[in-house]
Amino acid sequence: MITSTFKNRIAAPLCVISLLNLSLFAFGGEMKDASGSLAPGNKIEIKDFAFNPPTITVKSGEQITWINRDEEPHTIVSVEKQFKKSTALDTDQEFTITAGAPGTYTYYCSVHPKMTGTIVVEKP
Ligand SMILES: [Cu+2]
């Protein structure tokens, strides 16, 4: 039938475009998952002047790693000095600590004190 041939001609290029879009989205999603995942490496991404995720729950003894995805330097400083403070992280630089005793740890960026985050440490 003419109609279906016509439809197929239109549908094919559209399909290719949407497949391309889908794979781009999937790739973006995977990237986010890899860095935002809670386990086994607890990663906190610093992007657009924010800690992502802003609150992370980990178990005592687990490692927590921040990675700076901004062009600006950022630091990680415990409000109550519960862990060593980081140096100023350059783009793509990481900082890792090991979660200590169970409790709630708040931290901020000393360069941009409005940037804050929370670590909730649970019993292993
Ligand atoms: Cu900062």
Coordinates of N, CA and C and ligand atoms in Angstrom, one line a residue:
M1 N 0.8 -1.2 0.0 CA 0.0 0.0 0.0 C 0.9 1.3 0.0
I2 N 0.4 2.2 -0.7 CA 1.1 3.5 -0.8 C 1.3 4.1 0.6
T3 N 0.3 4.1 1.4 CA 0.3 4.8 2.7 C 1.4 4.2 3.5
S4 N 1.5 2.9 3.6 CA 2.4 2.3 4.5 C 3.9 2.5 4.0
T5 N 4.1 2.5 2.7 CA 5.4 2.8 2.2 C 5.8 4.2 2.6
F6 N 4.9 5.1 2.4 CA 5.2 6.5 2.8 C 5.5 6.6 4.3
K7 N 4.7 5.9 5.1 CA 5.0 5.9 6.5 C 6.4 5.4 6.8
N8 N 6.7 4.3 6.2 CA 8.0 3.6 6.4 C 9.2 4.6 6.1
R9 N 9.0 5.3 5.0 CA 10.0 6.2 4.6 C 10.3 7.3 5.6
I10 N 9.2 7.7 6.2 CA 9.3 8.8 7.2 C 9.8 8.2 8.5
A11 N 9.3 7.0 8.8 CA 9.6 6.4 10.1 C 11.0 6.0 10.2
A12 N 11.6 5.6 9.2 CA 13.0 5.1 9.3 C 14.0 6.2 9.7
P13 N 14.0 7.4 9.1 CA 14.9 8.4 9.6 C 14.6 8.9 11.0
L14 N 13.3 8.9 11.3 CA 12.9 9.3 12.7 C 13.5 8.3 13.7
C15 N 13.4 7.0 13.3 CA 13.9 6.0 14.2 C 15.3 6.2 14.5
V16 N 16.1 6.4 13.4 CA 17.5 6.6 13.6 C 17.8 7.8 14.5
I17 N 17.1 8.9 14.3 CA 17.3 10.0 15.2 C 16.9 9.7 16.6
S18 N 15.8 9.0 16.8 CA 15.4 8.8 18.2 C 16.4 7.8 18.9
L19 N 16.9 6.8 18.1 CA 17.9 5.9 18.6 C 19.1 6.6 19.0
L20 N 19.5 7.6 18.2 CA 20.7 8.4 18.5 C 20.5 9.1 19.8
N21 N 19.3 9.7 19.9 CA 19.0 10.5 21.1 C 19.0 9.6 22.3
L22 N 18.3 8.4 22.1 CA 18.2 7.5 23.3 C 19.6 7.1 23.8
S23 N 20.5 6.8 22.8 CA 21.8 6.3 23.3 C 22.6 7.5 24.0
L24 N 22.4 8.7 23.5 CA 23.0 9.8 24.2 C 22.5 10.0 25.6
F25 N 21.2 9.8 25.7 CA 20.6 9.9 27.0 C 21.0 8.8 27.9
A26 N 21.1 7.6 27.3 CA 21.5 6.5 28.1 C 22.9 6.7 28.6
F27 N 23.8 7.2 27.8 CA 25.2 7.4 28.1 C 25.2 8.4 29.3
G28 N 24.4 9.5 29.1 CA 24.4 10.5 30.2 C 23.9 9.9 31.5
G29 N 22.9 9.1 31.4 CA 22.4 8.4 32.6 C 23.4 7.5 33.3
E30 N 24.1 6.8 32.4 CA 25.1 5.9 33.0 C 26.2 6.7 33.7
M31 N 26.6 7.8 33.1 CA 27.6 8.6 33.7 C 27.1 9.0 35.1
K32 N 25.9 9.5 35.1 CA 25.4 10.0 36.4 C 25.3 8.9 37.4
D33 N 24.8 7.7 37.0 CA 24.7 6.6 37.9 C 26.1 6.2 38.5
A34 N 27.0 6.2 37.6 CA 28.4 5.7 38.0 C 28.9 6.6 39.1
S35 N 28.6 7.9 39.0 CA 29.2 8.8 40.0 C 28.2 9.1 41.2
G36 N 26.9 8.9 41.0 CA 26.0 9.2 42.0 C 25.7 7.9 42.8
S37 N 26.2 6.8 42.4 CA 25.9 5.5 43.1 C 26.3 5.5 44.5
L38 N 25.6 4.9 45.4 CA 25.9 4.9 46.8 C 26.9 3.7 47.1
A39 N 27.0 2.7 46.3 CA 27.8 1.6 46.6 C 28.5 1.0 45.4
P40 N 29.6 0.4 45.5 CA 30.4 0.3 46.7 C 31.3 1.5 47.0
G41 N 31.7 2.2 46.0 CA 32.4 3.5 46.3 C 31.4 4.6 46.4
N42 N 31.4 5.2 47.6 CA 30.4 6.3 47.8 C 30.9 7.6 47.2
K43 N 30.4 7.9 46.1 CA 30.9 9.1 45.3 C 30.0 10.3 45.4
I44 N 30.6 11.4 45.7 CA 29.9 12.7 45.7 C 30.5 13.6 44.6
E45 N 29.6 14.0 43.7 CA 30.1 14.8 42.6 C 29.9 16.3 43.0
I46 N 30.9 17.1 42.7 CA 30.7 18.5 43.0 C 30.5 19.2 41.6
K47 N 29.3 19.7 41.4 CA 29.0 20.3 40.1 C 28.1 21.5 40.3
D48 N 28.3 22.5 39.5 CA 27.5 23.7 39.6 C 27.4 24.2 41.0
F49 N 28.5 24.2 41.7 CA 28.5 24.8 43.1 C 27.6 24.0 44.1
A50 N 27.5 22.7 43.9 CA 26.7 21.9 44.8 C 27.3 20.5 44.9
F51 N 27.0 19.9 46.1 CA 27.4 18.5 46.3 C 26.3 17.6 45.9
N52 N 26.6 16.6 45.2 CA 25.6 15.7 44.6 C 25.9 14.3 44.9
P53 N 25.2 13.5 45.7 CA 24.0 14.0 46.4 C 24.3 14.8 47.6
P54 N 23.4 15.7 48.0 CA 23.7 16.6 49.1 C 23.8 15.8 50.4
T55 N 23.1 14.7 50.5 CA 23.2 13.9 51.7 C 23.5 12.4 51.3
I56 N 24.4 11.8 51.9 CA 24.8 10.5 51.6 C 24.8 9.6 52.8
T57 N 24.3 8.4 52.7 CA 24.3 7.5 53.9 C 25.3 6.4 53.6
V58 N 26.3 6.2 54.5 CA 27.3 5.2 54.3 C 27.4 4.4 55.6
K59 N 28.2 3.3 55.5 CA 28.4 2.6 56.8 C 29.8 2.9 57.3
S60 N 30.0 2.8 58.6 CA 31.3 3.1 59.2 C 32.3 2.2 58.5
G61 N 33.5 2.8 58.2 CA 34.5 2.1 57.6 C 34.5 2.2 56.1
E62 N 33.4 2.6 55.5 CA 33.4 2.7 54.0 C 34.1 4.0 53.6
Q63 N 34.5 4.0 52.4 CA 35.2 5.2 51.8 C 34.2 6.1 51.2
I64 N 34.4 7.4 51.2 CA 33.6 8.4 50.6 C 34.6 9.2 49.7
T65 N 34.2 9.4 48.4 CA 35.1 10.1 47.5 C 34.3 11.3 46.9
W66 N 34.9 12.4 46.9 CA 34.3 13.6 46.2 C 35.1 13.8 45.0
I67 N 34.5 14.2 43.9 CA 35.2 14.6 42.7 C 34.6 15.9 42.2
N68 N 35.6 16.8 41.9 CA 35.2 18.1 41.5 C 35.0 18.2 40.0
R69 N 33.7 18.4 39.6 CA 33.4 18.5 38.1 C 33.2 20.0 37.7
D70 N 33.5 20.9 38.6 CA 33.5 22.3 38.2 C 34.8 22.8 37.8
E71 N 34.8 23.9 37.1 CA 36.0 24.6 36.7 C 36.6 25.4 37.9
E72 N 35.8 25.5 38.9 CA 36.2 26.3 40.1 C 36.8 25.3 41.2
P73 N 37.8 25.8 41.9 CA 38.3 25.0 43.0 C 37.3 24.9 44.2
H74 N 37.2 23.7 44.8 CA 36.3 23.5 45.9 C 37.0 22.7 47.0
T75 N 36.6 22.9 48.2 CA 37.2 22.1 49.3 C 36.1 21.4 50.1
I76 N 36.5 20.4 50.8 CA 35.5 19.7 51.7 C 36.0 19.9 53.1
V77 N 35.2 20.6 53.9 CA 35.6 20.8 55.3 C 34.5 20.4 56.3
S78 N 34.9 19.6 57.2 CA 33.9 19.1 58.2 C 33.6 20.3 59.1
V79 N 32.3 20.6 59.3 CA 31.9 21.7 60.2 C 32.5 21.5 61.6
E80 N 32.4 20.3 62.1 CA 32.9 20.1 63.4 C 34.2 19.4 63.5
K81 N 35.0 19.6 62.4 CA 36.3 19.0 62.2 C 36.4 17.5 62.5
Q82 N 35.4 16.8 62.0 CA 35.3 15.3 62.3 C 36.2 14.6 61.3
F83 N 36.6 15.2 60.3 CA 37.6 14.5 59.4 C 38.5 15.6 58.8
K84 N 39.6 15.1 58.3 CA 40.6 16.0 57.8 C 40.0 16.8 56.6
K85 N 40.4 18.1 56.5 CA 39.9 18.9 55.4 C 40.7 18.6 54.1
S86 N 40.0 18.8 53.0 CA 40.7 18.6 51.8 C 41.5 19.8 51.4
T87 N 42.4 19.6 50.4 CA 43.0 20.7 49.8 C 42.0 21.3 48.8
A88 N 42.3 22.4 48.2 CA 41.4 22.9 47.1 C 41.5 21.9 45.9
L89 N 40.3 21.4 45.6 CA 40.3 20.4 44.5 C 40.2 21.1 43.2
D90 N 41.1 20.8 42.3 CA 41.0 21.3 40.9 C 40.0 20.4 40.1
T91 N 39.7 20.8 38.9 CA 38.8 20.1 38.1 C 39.2 18.6 38.0
D92 N 38.2 17.7 38.2 CA 38.4 16.3 38.1 C 39.3 15.7 39.2
Q93 N 39.7 16.5 40.2 CA 40.5 16.0 41.3 C 39.6 15.4 42.3
E94 N 40.1 14.3 43.0 CA 39.3 13.6 44.0 C 39.8 13.8 45.4
F95 N 38.9 13.5 46.3 CA 39.3 13.6 47.7 C 38.5 12.4 48.4
T96 N 39.3 11.6 49.1 CA 38.6 10.4 49.8 C 38.9 10.4 51.3
I97 N 37.8 10.1 52.0 CA 38.0 9.9 53.5 C 37.4 8.5 53.8
T98 N 37.7 8.0 54.9 CA 37.0 6.8 55.4 C 36.0 7.2 56.5
A99 N 34.8 6.8 56.4 CA 33.8 7.1 57.4 C 34.1 6.6 58.7
G100 N 34.1 7.4 59.7 CA 34.4 7.0 61.1 C 33.2 6.5 61.9
A101 N 33.1 6.9 63.1 CA 32.1 6.5 64.0 C 30.7 6.9 63.5
P102 N 29.7 6.1 63.7 CA 28.3 6.4 63.3 C 27.9 7.8 63.8
G103 N 27.2 8.5 63.0 CA 26.8 9.9 63.3 C 26.5 10.7 62.1
T104 N 26.2 11.9 62.3 CA 25.9 12.8 61.2 C 27.0 13.8 61.1
Y105 N 27.6 13.9 59.9 CA 28.7 14.8 59.7 C 28.3 15.8 58.6
T106 N 28.3 17.0 59.0 CA 28.0 18.1 58.0 C 29.4 18.7 57.5
Y107 N 29.4 19.1 56.3 CA 30.6 19.7 55.7 C 30.2 20.8 54.8
Y108 N 31.2 21.6 54.4 CA 31.0 22.7 53.5 C 32.2 22.9 52.7
C109 N 32.1 23.8 51.8 CA 33.2 24.2 50.9 C 33.7 25.6 51.5
S110 N 35.0 25.6 51.9 CA 35.5 26.8 52.6 C 35.6 28.0 51.6
V111 N 35.7 27.6 50.3 CA 35.8 28.7 49.2 C 34.4 29.3 49.0
H112 N 33.4 28.4 49.1 CA 32.0 28.8 48.9 C 31.2 28.3 50.1
P113 N 31.2 29.0 51.2 CA 30.6 28.4 52.4 C 29.1 28.1 52.3
K114 N 28.4 28.6 51.2 CA 27.0 28.2 51.0 C 26.9 26.8 50.5
M115 N 28.0 26.2 50.0 CA 27.9 24.8 49.6 C 28.0 23.9 50.8
T116 N 27.0 23.2 51.1 CA 27.0 22.3 52.2 C 26.5 20.9 51.8
G117 N 26.9 19.9 52.7 CA 26.5 18.6 52.4 C 26.5 17.8 53.8
T118 N 25.9 16.7 53.7 CA 25.8 15.9 55.0 C 26.1 14.4 54.7
I119 N 26.9 13.9 55.6 CA 27.2 12.4 55.6 C 26.5 11.8 56.8
V120 N 25.7 10.8 56.5 CA 25.1 10.0 57.6 C 25.9 8.7 57.7
V121 N 26.6 8.5 58.8 CA 27.3 7.2 59.0 C 26.5 6.3 59.9
E122 N 26.3 5.1 59.3 CA 25.6 4.1 60.1 C 26.5 3.0 60.6
K123 N 26.0 2.2 61.5 CA 26.8 1.1 62.0 C 27.1 0.1 60.8
P124 N 28.2 -0.5 60.8 CA 28.5 -1.4 59.6 C 27.7 -2.7 59.7
Ligands
CU1 CU 33.3 25.5 46.5

